[in-house]
mmCIF file of N, CA and C in Angstrom:
data_model
loop_
_atom_site.group_PDB
_atom_site.id
_atom_site.type_symbol
_atom_site.label_atom_id
_atom_site.label_comp_id
_atom_site.label_asym_id
_atom_site.label_seq_id
_atom_site.Cartn_x
_atom_site.Cartn_y
_atom_site.Cartn_z
ATOM 1 N N MET A 1 0.840 -1.179 0.000
ATOM 2 C CA MET A 1 0.000 0.000 0.000
ATOM 3 C C MET A 1 0.889 1.248 0.000
ATOM 4 N N THR A 2 0.597 2.179 -0.858
ATOM 5 C CA THR A 2 1.339 3.428 -0.944
ATOM 6 C C THR A 2 0.526 4.531 -0.294
ATOM 7 N N THR A 3 1.170 5.302 0.548
ATOM 8 C CA THR A 3 0.475 6.412 1.190
ATOM 9 C C THR A 3 0.589 7.657 0.331
ATOM 10 N N PRO A 4 -0.455 8.487 0.312
ATOM 11 C CA PRO A 4 -0.399 9.699 -0.510
ATOM 12 C C PRO A 4 0.779 10.596 -0.177
ATOM 13 N N GLY A 5 1.153 10.707 1.092
ATOM 14 C CA GLY A 5 2.280 11.560 1.485
ATOM 15 C C GLY A 5 3.590 11.098 0.886
ATOM 16 N N ALA A 6 3.766 9.787 0.726
ATOM 17 C CA ALA A 6 5.002 9.254 0.158
ATOM 18 C C ALA A 6 5.171 9.681 -1.289
ATOM 19 N N LEU A 7 4.066 9.800 -2.011
ATOM 20 C CA LEU A 7 4.135 10.208 -3.413
ATOM 21 C C LEU A 7 4.448 11.692 -3.562
ATOM 22 N N GLN A 8 4.217 12.457 -2.516
ATOM 23 C CA GLN A 8 4.433 13.894 -2.580
ATOM 24 C C GLN A 8 5.774 14.321 -1.991
ATOM 25 N N THR A 9 6.588 13.362 -1.565
ATOM 26 C CA THR A 9 7.895 13.695 -1.004
ATOM 27 C C THR A 9 8.763 14.292 -2.103
ATOM 28 N N PRO A 10 9.292 15.483 -1.882
ATOM 29 C CA PRO A 10 10.104 16.099 -2.937
ATOM 30 C C PRO A 10 11.432 15.372 -3.123
ATOM 31 N N ALA A 11 11.924 15.441 -4.346
ATOM 32 C CA ALA A 11 13.227 14.844 -4.650
ATOM 33 C C ALA A 11 14.321 15.612 -3.934
ATOM 34 N N GLY A 12 15.430 14.928 -3.691
ATOM 35 C CA GLY A 12 16.583 15.559 -3.073
ATOM 36 C C GLY A 12 17.361 16.384 -4.082
ATOM 37 N N SER A 13 18.512 16.830 -3.646
ATOM 38 C CA SER A 13 19.398 17.631 -4.486
ATOM 39 C C SER A 13 20.810 17.100 -4.365
ATOM 40 N N VAL A 14 21.642 17.506 -5.309
ATOM 41 C CA VAL A 14 23.085 17.304 -5.193
ATOM 42 C C VAL A 14 23.676 18.698 -4.990
ATOM 43 N N PHE A 15 24.344 18.877 -3.872
ATOM 44 C CA PHE A 15 24.994 20.138 -3.570
ATOM 45 C C PHE A 15 26.412 20.052 -4.115
ATOM 46 N N VAL A 16 26.720 20.890 -5.097
ATOM 47 C CA VAL A 16 28.009 20.856 -5.786
ATOM 48 C C VAL A 16 28.903 21.933 -5.185
ATOM 49 N N PHE A 17 30.117 21.550 -4.798
ATOM 50 C CA PHE A 17 31.074 22.461 -4.170
ATOM 51 C C PHE A 17 32.295 22.634 -5.060
ATOM 52 N N ASN A 18 32.666 23.878 -5.315
ATOM 53 C CA ASN A 18 33.859 24.206 -6.095
ATOM 54 C C ASN A 18 35.035 24.332 -5.126
ATOM 55 N N VAL A 19 35.861 23.310 -5.078
ATOM 56 C CA VAL A 19 37.003 23.291 -4.151
ATOM 57 C C VAL A 19 38.253 23.653 -4.961
ATOM 58 N N PHE A 20 38.278 24.908 -5.418
ATOM 59 C CA PHE A 20 39.368 25.385 -6.260
ATOM 60 C C PHE A 20 39.472 26.892 -6.070
ATOM 61 N N SER A 21 40.629 27.442 -6.351
ATOM 62 C CA SER A 21 40.896 28.862 -6.113
ATOM 63 C C SER A 21 40.336 29.786 -7.192
ATOM 64 N N GLU A 22 39.717 29.248 -8.241
ATOM 65 C CA GLU A 22 39.150 30.061 -9.311
ATOM 66 C C GLU A 22 37.650 29.831 -9.399
ATOM 67 N N ASP A 23 36.927 30.874 -9.844
ATOM 68 C CA ASP A 23 35.497 30.703 -10.107
ATOM 69 C C ASP A 23 35.295 29.592 -11.129
ATOM 70 N N MET A 24 34.273 28.791 -10.929
ATOM 71 C CA MET A 24 33.868 27.806 -11.925
ATOM 72 C C MET A 24 32.922 28.553 -12.872
ATOM 73 N N ASP A 25 33.441 28.901 -14.051
ATOM 74 C CA ASP A 25 32.670 29.706 -14.995
ATOM 75 C C ASP A 25 31.379 29.014 -15.418
ATOM 76 N N ARG A 26 31.487 27.713 -15.655
ATOM 77 C CA ARG A 26 30.323 26.939 -16.111
ATOM 78 C C ARG A 26 30.251 25.613 -15.380
ATOM 79 N N PHE A 27 29.022 25.193 -15.127
ATOM 80 C CA PHE A 27 28.752 23.862 -14.603
ATOM 81 C C PHE A 27 27.595 23.313 -15.410
ATOM 82 N N SER A 28 27.809 22.159 -16.032
ATOM 83 C CA SER A 28 26.797 21.537 -16.870
ATOM 84 C C SER A 28 26.503 20.131 -16.357
ATOM 85 N N ALA A 29 25.229 19.848 -16.133
ATOM 86 C CA ALA A 29 24.794 18.511 -15.727
ATOM 87 C C ALA A 29 23.948 17.927 -16.847
ATOM 88 N N ASN A 30 24.441 16.836 -17.425
ATOM 89 C CA ASN A 30 23.703 16.123 -18.474
ATOM 90 C C ASN A 30 23.292 17.023 -19.629
ATOM 91 N N GLY A 31 24.222 17.874 -20.055
ATOM 92 C CA GLY A 31 24.028 18.666 -21.258
ATOM 93 C C GLY A 31 23.369 20.013 -21.076
ATOM 94 N N SER A 32 23.080 20.416 -19.849
ATOM 95 C CA SER A 32 22.428 21.702 -19.638
ATOM 96 C C SER A 32 23.169 22.508 -18.574
ATOM 97 N N GLN A 33 23.445 23.765 -18.906
ATOM 98 C CA GLN A 33 24.129 24.686 -17.998
ATOM 99 C C GLN A 33 23.278 24.930 -16.751
ATOM 100 N N VAL A 34 23.928 24.939 -15.583
ATOM 101 C CA VAL A 34 23.253 25.199 -14.313
ATOM 102 C C VAL A 34 24.018 26.302 -13.588
ATOM 103 N N GLY A 35 23.319 27.156 -12.866
ATOM 104 C CA GLY A 35 23.970 28.206 -12.096
ATOM 105 C C GLY A 35 24.021 29.506 -12.865
ATOM 106 N N GLY A 36 24.630 30.488 -12.225
ATOM 107 C CA GLY A 36 24.702 31.829 -12.797
ATOM 108 C C GLY A 36 26.019 32.081 -13.499
ATOM 109 N N ASP A 37 26.506 33.302 -13.369
ATOM 110 C CA ASP A 37 27.773 33.694 -13.974
ATOM 111 C C ASP A 37 28.615 34.367 -12.899
ATOM 112 N N PRO A 38 29.543 33.713 -12.275
ATOM 113 C CA PRO A 38 29.988 32.347 -12.558
ATOM 114 C C PRO A 38 28.991 31.318 -12.016
ATOM 115 N N ALA A 39 29.128 30.098 -12.482
ATOM 116 C CA ALA A 39 28.237 29.030 -12.018
ATOM 117 C C ALA A 39 28.436 28.773 -10.532
ATOM 118 N N ILE A 40 29.704 28.672 -10.103
ATOM 119 C CA ILE A 40 30.023 28.479 -8.689
ATOM 120 C C ILE A 40 31.273 29.298 -8.376
ATOM 121 N N ALA A 41 31.171 30.143 -7.375
ATOM 122 C CA ALA A 41 32.299 30.990 -6.993
ATOM 123 C C ALA A 41 33.472 30.155 -6.483
ATOM 124 N N ALA A 42 34.667 30.743 -6.563
ATOM 125 C CA ALA A 42 35.880 30.110 -6.012
ATOM 126 C C ALA A 42 35.747 29.992 -4.500
ATOM 127 N N TRP A 43 36.644 29.206 -3.914
ATOM 128 C CA TRP A 43 36.618 29.133 -2.453
ATOM 129 C C TRP A 43 36.942 30.495 -1.870
ATOM 130 N N SER A 44 36.536 30.695 -0.635
ATOM 131 C CA SER A 44 36.685 31.987 0.028
ATOM 132 C C SER A 44 38.147 32.291 0.357
ATOM 133 N N ALA A 45 38.494 33.560 0.216
ATOM 134 C CA ALA A 45 39.832 34.018 0.609
ATOM 135 C C ALA A 45 39.869 34.393 2.088
ATOM 136 N N GLY A 46 38.705 34.336 2.769
ATOM 137 C CA GLY A 46 38.614 34.652 4.193
ATOM 138 C C GLY A 46 38.470 36.141 4.395
ATOM 139 N N PRO A 47 38.283 36.671 5.549
ATOM 140 C CA PRO A 47 38.088 35.929 6.789
ATOM 141 C C PRO A 47 36.661 35.426 6.976
ATOM 142 N N ALA A 48 35.669 36.016 6.241
ATOM 143 C CA ALA A 48 34.302 35.511 6.393
ATOM 144 C C ALA A 48 33.672 35.364 5.019
ATOM 145 N N PRO A 49 33.244 34.192 4.607
ATOM 146 C CA PRO A 49 33.425 32.938 5.345
ATOM 147 C C PRO A 49 34.896 32.572 5.450
ATOM 148 N N ALA A 50 35.168 31.588 6.275
ATOM 149 C CA ALA A 50 36.555 31.193 6.546
ATOM 150 C C ALA A 50 37.302 30.855 5.262
ATOM 151 N N ARG A 51 38.590 31.108 5.281
ATOM 152 C CA ARG A 51 39.450 30.801 4.144
ATOM 153 C C ARG A 51 39.252 29.348 3.693
ATOM 154 N N PHE A 52 39.225 29.122 2.403
ATOM 155 C CA PHE A 52 39.069 27.820 1.750
ATOM 156 C C PHE A 52 37.661 27.237 1.850
ATOM 157 N N THR A 53 36.671 28.023 2.311
ATOM 158 C CA THR A 53 35.286 27.554 2.287
ATOM 159 C C THR A 53 34.835 27.520 0.834
ATOM 160 N N PRO A 54 34.407 26.350 0.327
ATOM 161 C CA PRO A 54 34.069 26.266 -1.090
ATOM 162 C C PRO A 54 32.758 26.969 -1.430
ATOM 163 N N GLY A 55 32.707 27.507 -2.657
ATOM 164 C CA GLY A 55 31.451 28.010 -3.191
ATOM 165 C C GLY A 55 30.567 26.822 -3.520
ATOM 166 N N SER A 56 29.246 27.036 -3.598
ATOM 167 C CA SER A 56 28.359 25.895 -3.815
ATOM 168 C C SER A 56 27.181 26.239 -4.711
ATOM 169 N N LEU A 57 26.549 25.185 -5.209
ATOM 170 C CA LEU A 57 25.385 25.272 -6.084
ATOM 171 C C LEU A 57 24.492 24.080 -5.788
ATOM 172 N N GLN A 58 23.195 24.312 -5.609
ATOM 173 C CA GLN A 58 22.234 23.237 -5.383
ATOM 174 C C GLN A 58 21.625 22.838 -6.722
ATOM 175 N N VAL A 59 21.756 21.546 -7.071
ATOM 176 C CA VAL A 59 21.235 21.025 -8.333
ATOM 177 C C VAL A 59 20.220 19.935 -8.009
ATOM 178 N N PRO A 60 19.006 20.010 -8.556
ATOM 179 C CA PRO A 60 17.988 19.028 -8.219
ATOM 180 C C PRO A 60 18.299 17.634 -8.761
ATOM 181 N N ARG A 61 17.730 16.627 -8.102
ATOM 182 C CA ARG A 61 17.772 15.245 -8.581
ATOM 183 C C ARG A 61 16.436 14.927 -9.238
ATOM 184 N N THR A 62 16.471 14.017 -10.192
ATOM 185 C CA THR A 62 15.259 13.545 -10.856
ATOM 186 C C THR A 62 15.400 12.056 -11.106
ATOM 187 N N LEU A 63 14.303 11.385 -11.318
ATOM 188 C CA LEU A 63 14.315 9.936 -11.460
ATOM 189 C C LEU A 63 14.834 9.471 -12.820
ATOM 190 N N ASN A 64 14.343 10.079 -13.880
ATOM 191 C CA ASN A 64 14.591 9.566 -15.230
ATOM 192 C C ASN A 64 15.615 10.371 -16.011
ATOM 193 N N PRO A 65 16.442 9.681 -16.794
ATOM 194 C CA PRO A 65 17.404 10.398 -17.648
ATOM 195 C C PRO A 65 16.738 11.389 -18.596
ATOM 196 N N SER A 66 15.514 11.105 -19.055
ATOM 197 C CA SER A 66 14.825 12.022 -19.971
ATOM 198 C C SER A 66 14.508 13.363 -19.299
ATOM 199 N N ASP A 67 14.451 13.366 -17.970
ATOM 200 C CA ASP A 67 14.223 14.599 -17.213
ATOM 201 C C ASP A 67 15.535 15.193 -16.709
ATOM 202 N N GLY A 68 16.672 14.634 -17.148
ATOM 203 C CA GLY A 68 17.963 14.927 -16.568
ATOM 204 C C GLY A 68 18.711 16.165 -16.989
ATOM 205 N N PRO A 69 18.437 16.812 -18.150
ATOM 206 C CA PRO A 69 19.225 17.998 -18.477
ATOM 207 C C PRO A 69 19.139 19.053 -17.377
ATOM 208 N N GLY A 70 20.304 19.427 -16.852
ATOM 209 C CA GLY A 70 20.352 20.399 -15.772
ATOM 210 C C GLY A 70 20.065 19.817 -14.407
ATOM 211 N N LYS A 71 19.934 18.503 -14.318
ATOM 212 C CA LYS A 71 19.649 17.811 -13.061
ATOM 213 C C LYS A 71 20.511 16.557 -12.979
ATOM 214 N N PHE A 72 20.534 15.950 -11.810
ATOM 215 C CA PHE A 72 21.171 14.650 -11.624
ATOM 216 C C PHE A 72 20.078 13.592 -11.608
ATOM 217 N N PHE A 73 20.316 12.460 -12.260
ATOM 218 C CA PHE A 73 19.355 11.360 -12.251
ATOM 219 C C PHE A 73 20.028 10.091 -11.765
ATOM 220 N N ASN A 74 19.237 9.069 -11.523
ATOM 221 C CA ASN A 74 19.787 7.769 -11.139
ATOM 222 C C ASN A 74 20.413 7.143 -12.375
ATOM 223 N N GLY A 75 21.719 6.929 -12.336
ATOM 224 C CA GLY A 75 22.469 6.419 -13.471
ATOM 225 C C GLY A 75 23.742 7.223 -13.642
ATOM 226 N N SER A 76 24.279 7.218 -14.862
ATOM 227 C CA SER A 76 25.548 7.909 -15.169
ATOM 228 C C SER A 76 25.274 9.336 -15.612
ATOM 229 N N ASN A 77 25.772 10.287 -14.841
ATOM 230 C CA ASN A 77 25.564 11.705 -15.108
ATOM 231 C C ASN A 77 26.810 12.314 -15.727
ATOM 232 N N ASP A 78 26.639 12.948 -16.893
ATOM 233 C CA ASP A 78 27.750 13.601 -17.582
ATOM 234 C C ASP A 78 27.895 15.030 -17.061
ATOM 235 N N ILE A 79 29.052 15.312 -16.470
ATOM 236 C CA ILE A 79 29.319 16.602 -15.867
ATOM 237 C C ILE A 79 30.448 17.292 -16.619
ATOM 238 N N LYS A 80 30.245 18.566 -16.914
ATOM 239 C CA LYS A 80 31.291 19.386 -17.527
ATOM 240 C C LYS A 80 31.414 20.668 -16.717
ATOM 241 N N VAL A 81 32.656 21.066 -16.483
ATOM 242 C CA VAL A 81 32.950 22.292 -15.740
ATOM 243 C C VAL A 81 34.005 23.075 -16.506
ATOM 244 N N SER A 82 34.092 24.366 -16.226
ATOM 245 C CA SER A 82 35.189 25.130 -16.812
ATOM 246 C C SER A 82 35.653 26.189 -15.829
ATOM 247 N N TRP A 83 36.956 26.352 -15.827
ATOM 248 C CA TRP A 83 37.616 27.422 -15.099
ATOM 249 C C TRP A 83 38.254 28.305 -16.157
ATOM 250 N N SER A 84 38.976 29.335 -15.795
ATOM 251 C CA SER A 84 39.473 30.319 -16.755
ATOM 252 C C SER A 84 40.272 29.717 -17.908
ATOM 253 N N GLY A 85 41.074 28.718 -17.656
ATOM 254 C CA GLY A 85 41.892 28.186 -18.738
ATOM 255 C C GLY A 85 41.668 26.729 -19.062
ATOM 256 N N GLU A 86 40.740 26.059 -18.386
ATOM 257 C CA GLU A 86 40.573 24.622 -18.568
ATOM 258 C C GLU A 86 39.106 24.214 -18.560
ATOM 259 N N ILE A 87 38.857 23.113 -19.224
ATOM 260 C CA ILE A 87 37.548 22.467 -19.198
ATOM 261 C C ILE A 87 37.749 21.098 -18.577
ATOM 262 N N GLY A 88 36.882 20.737 -17.650
ATOM 263 C CA GLY A 88 36.945 19.431 -17.005
ATOM 264 C C GLY A 88 35.676 18.652 -17.284
ATOM 265 N N ALA A 89 35.808 17.342 -17.341
ATOM 266 C CA ALA A 89 34.650 16.479 -17.571
ATOM 267 C C ALA A 89 34.794 15.210 -16.742
ATOM 268 N N CYS A 90 33.660 14.691 -16.298
ATOM 269 C CA CYS A 90 33.637 13.430 -15.583
ATOM 270 C C CYS A 90 32.237 12.829 -15.689
ATOM 271 N N THR A 91 32.124 11.571 -15.319
ATOM 272 C CA THR A 91 30.836 10.896 -15.256
ATOM 273 C C THR A 91 30.613 10.484 -13.811
ATOM 274 N N VAL A 92 29.501 10.942 -13.242
ATOM 275 C CA VAL A 92 29.193 10.694 -11.838
ATOM 276 C C VAL A 92 28.001 9.740 -11.765
ATOM 277 N N PRO A 93 28.252 8.484 -11.334
ATOM 278 C CA PRO A 93 27.137 7.541 -11.220
ATOM 279 C C PRO A 93 26.396 7.690 -9.894
ATOM 280 N N ILE A 94 25.070 7.592 -9.958
ATOM 281 C CA ILE A 94 24.243 7.571 -8.754
ATOM 282 C C ILE A 94 23.362 6.334 -8.819
ATOM 283 N N ASP A 95 23.499 5.468 -7.832
ATOM 284 C CA ASP A 95 22.708 4.248 -7.737
ATOM 285 C C ASP A 95 21.477 4.548 -6.884
ATOM 286 N N GLY A 96 20.322 4.648 -7.528
ATOM 287 C CA GLY A 96 19.090 4.982 -6.833
ATOM 288 C C GLY A 96 18.644 3.928 -5.839
ATOM 289 N N ALA A 97 19.080 2.676 -6.006
ATOM 290 C CA ALA A 97 18.728 1.627 -5.051
ATOM 291 C C ALA A 97 19.457 1.838 -3.719
ATOM 292 N N LYS A 98 20.668 2.365 -3.793
ATOM 293 C CA LYS A 98 21.452 2.632 -2.575
ATOM 294 C C LYS A 98 21.210 4.034 -2.034
ATOM 295 N N HIS A 99 20.919 4.966 -2.915
ATOM 296 C CA HIS A 99 20.743 6.371 -2.540
ATOM 297 C C HIS A 99 19.449 6.876 -3.174
ATOM 298 N N PRO A 100 18.321 6.660 -2.474
ATOM 299 C CA PRO A 100 17.012 7.001 -3.027
ATOM 300 C C PRO A 100 16.913 8.457 -3.455
ATOM 301 N N LEU A 101 15.998 8.700 -4.351
ATOM 302 C CA LEU A 101 15.805 10.008 -4.960
ATOM 303 C C LEU A 101 15.603 11.130 -3.939
ATOM 304 N N LEU A 102 15.018 10.834 -2.805
ATOM 305 C CA LEU A 102 14.749 11.883 -1.814
ATOM 306 C C LEU A 102 15.977 12.252 -0.987
ATOM 307 N N GLU A 103 17.083 11.534 -1.136
ATOM 308 C CA GLU A 103 18.306 11.795 -0.365
ATOM 309 C C GLU A 103 19.132 12.914 -0.997
ATOM 310 N N ASP A 104 19.594 13.836 -0.161
ATOM 311 C CA ASP A 104 20.534 14.860 -0.616
ATOM 312 C C ASP A 104 21.939 14.269 -0.649
ATOM 313 N N LEU A 105 22.713 14.657 -1.654
ATOM 314 C CA LEU A 105 24.096 14.211 -1.806
ATOM 315 C C LEU A 105 24.987 15.440 -1.973
ATOM 316 N N ALA A 106 26.295 15.260 -1.810
ATOM 317 C CA ALA A 106 27.249 16.354 -1.996
ATOM 318 C C ALA A 106 28.316 15.917 -2.991
ATOM 319 N N LEU A 107 28.595 16.780 -3.955
ATOM 320 C CA LEU A 107 29.624 16.533 -4.957
ATOM 321 C C LEU A 107 30.701 17.599 -4.798
ATOM 322 N N TYR A 108 31.892 17.175 -4.383
ATOM 323 C CA TYR A 108 33.026 18.081 -4.223
ATOM 324 C C TYR A 108 33.874 17.994 -5.487
ATOM 325 N N VAL A 109 33.998 19.120 -6.196
ATOM 326 C CA VAL A 109 34.750 19.160 -7.452
ATOM 327 C C VAL A 109 36.059 19.891 -7.197
ATOM 328 N N PHE A 110 37.144 19.138 -7.278
ATOM 329 C CA PHE A 110 38.491 19.689 -7.202
ATOM 330 C C PHE A 110 38.984 19.871 -8.631
ATOM 331 N N ARG A 111 40.118 20.494 -8.812
ATOM 332 C CA ARG A 111 40.645 20.695 -10.155
ATOM 333 C C ARG A 111 40.882 19.375 -10.874
ATOM 334 N N ASP A 112 41.381 18.369 -10.164
ATOM 335 C CA ASP A 112 41.741 17.097 -10.802
ATOM 336 C C ASP A 112 40.794 15.946 -10.488
ATOM 337 N N ASN A 113 39.992 16.054 -9.433
ATOM 338 C CA ASN A 113 39.173 14.925 -8.978
ATOM 339 C C ASN A 113 37.799 15.393 -8.533
ATOM 340 N N TYR A 114 36.912 14.427 -8.358
ATOM 341 C CA TYR A 114 35.620 14.702 -7.729
ATOM 342 C C TYR A 114 35.352 13.629 -6.676
ATOM 343 N N TYR A 115 34.514 13.996 -5.703
ATOM 344 C CA TYR A 115 34.111 13.073 -4.633
ATOM 345 C C TYR A 115 32.623 13.264 -4.393
ATOM 346 N N LEU A 116 31.850 12.199 -4.509
ATOM 347 C CA LEU A 116 30.422 12.215 -4.224
ATOM 348 C C LEU A 116 30.217 11.540 -2.879
ATOM 349 N N ILE A 117 29.573 12.247 -1.943
ATOM 350 C CA ILE A 117 29.350 11.682 -0.615
ATOM 351 C C ILE A 117 27.867 11.771 -0.262
ATOM 352 N N ASP A 118 27.467 10.929 0.688
ATOM 353 C CA ASP A 118 26.077 10.985 1.136
ATOM 354 C C ASP A 118 25.930 11.952 2.303
ATOM 355 N N SER A 119 24.734 12.030 2.858
ATOM 356 C CA SER A 119 24.440 13.038 3.881
ATOM 357 C C SER A 119 25.100 12.780 5.232
ATOM 358 N N VAL A 120 25.708 11.604 5.413
ATOM 359 C CA VAL A 120 26.443 11.338 6.653
ATOM 360 C C VAL A 120 27.949 11.274 6.407
ATOM 361 N N GLY A 121 28.393 11.708 5.225
ATOM 362 C CA GLY A 121 29.812 11.814 4.931
ATOM 363 C C GLY A 121 30.478 10.563 4.415
ATOM 364 N N VAL A 122 29.686 9.567 4.004
ATOM 365 C CA VAL A 122 30.257 8.330 3.463
ATOM 366 C C VAL A 122 30.530 8.524 1.972
ATOM 367 N N LEU A 123 31.740 8.164 1.550
ATOM 368 C CA LEU A 123 32.118 8.283 0.144
ATOM 369 C C LEU A 123 31.314 7.298 -0.700
ATOM 370 N N ILE A 124 30.627 7.830 -1.703
ATOM 371 C CA ILE A 124 29.849 7.005 -2.628
ATOM 372 C C ILE A 124 30.689 6.664 -3.850
ATOM 373 N N GLU A 125 31.352 7.674 -4.386
ATOM 374 C CA GLU A 125 32.093 7.526 -5.642
ATOM 375 C C GLU A 125 33.138 8.615 -5.711
ATOM 376 N N SER A 126 34.247 8.324 -6.366
ATOM 377 C CA SER A 126 35.259 9.340 -6.648
ATOM 378 C C SER A 126 35.887 9.007 -7.984
ATOM 379 N N GLY A 127 36.508 10.008 -8.569
ATOM 380 C CA GLY A 127 37.152 9.787 -9.853
ATOM 381 C C GLY A 127 37.934 10.994 -10.284
ATOM 382 N N SER A 128 38.541 10.876 -11.440
ATOM 383 C CA SER A 128 39.370 11.942 -12.003
ATOM 384 C C SER A 128 38.551 12.841 -12.910
ATOM 385 N N MET A 129 38.973 14.099 -12.971
ATOM 386 C CA MET A 129 38.432 15.043 -13.953
ATOM 387 C C MET A 129 39.328 14.952 -15.184
ATOM 388 N N LEU A 130 38.737 14.764 -16.323
ATOM 389 C CA LEU A 130 39.473 14.788 -17.581
ATOM 390 C C LEU A 130 39.604 16.248 -17.981
ATOM 391 N N LEU A 131 40.835 16.774 -17.943
ATOM 392 C CA LEU A 131 41.073 18.193 -18.192
ATOM 393 C C LEU A 131 41.600 18.433 -19.593
ATOM 394 N N THR A 132 41.091 19.478 -20.236
ATOM 395 C CA THR A 132 41.606 19.918 -21.524
ATOM 396 C C THR A 132 41.718 21.438 -21.490
ATOM 397 N N ALA A 133 42.624 21.985 -22.292
ATOM 398 C CA ALA A 133 42.785 23.444 -22.360
ATOM 399 C C ALA A 133 41.656 24.032 -23.179
ATOM 400 N N ARG A 134 41.285 25.265 -22.833
ATOM 401 C CA ARG A 134 40.238 25.962 -23.602
ATOM 402 C C ARG A 134 40.834 26.616 -24.798
#
């Protein structure tokens, strides 16, 4: 039996953090640009917020890849980022059976790597950013 409230539970988000000293000019999830200009600010120079505090962007999750442009879905998500002189790309998998749609996740994007963690800080996935010059 499904309760009406369960069907109305909103989907979670992936909170993307730019852990780099330069503004992330662009952030693209599954072929669609997300965020403003810049997409995600560089980490803080301090004192408030504290030095090295990463800039962030909240990106919604969705169930189906067909609804995925500009969102994260259950499956392989194609991510593209750019900084002033480089473009980075990676594929971030999300297993919906292990991390249901209503769960918030965090994606930390470093210049060379990314780390996807769950809401209690457990590493879900990590990998390299494929970097190319602009």
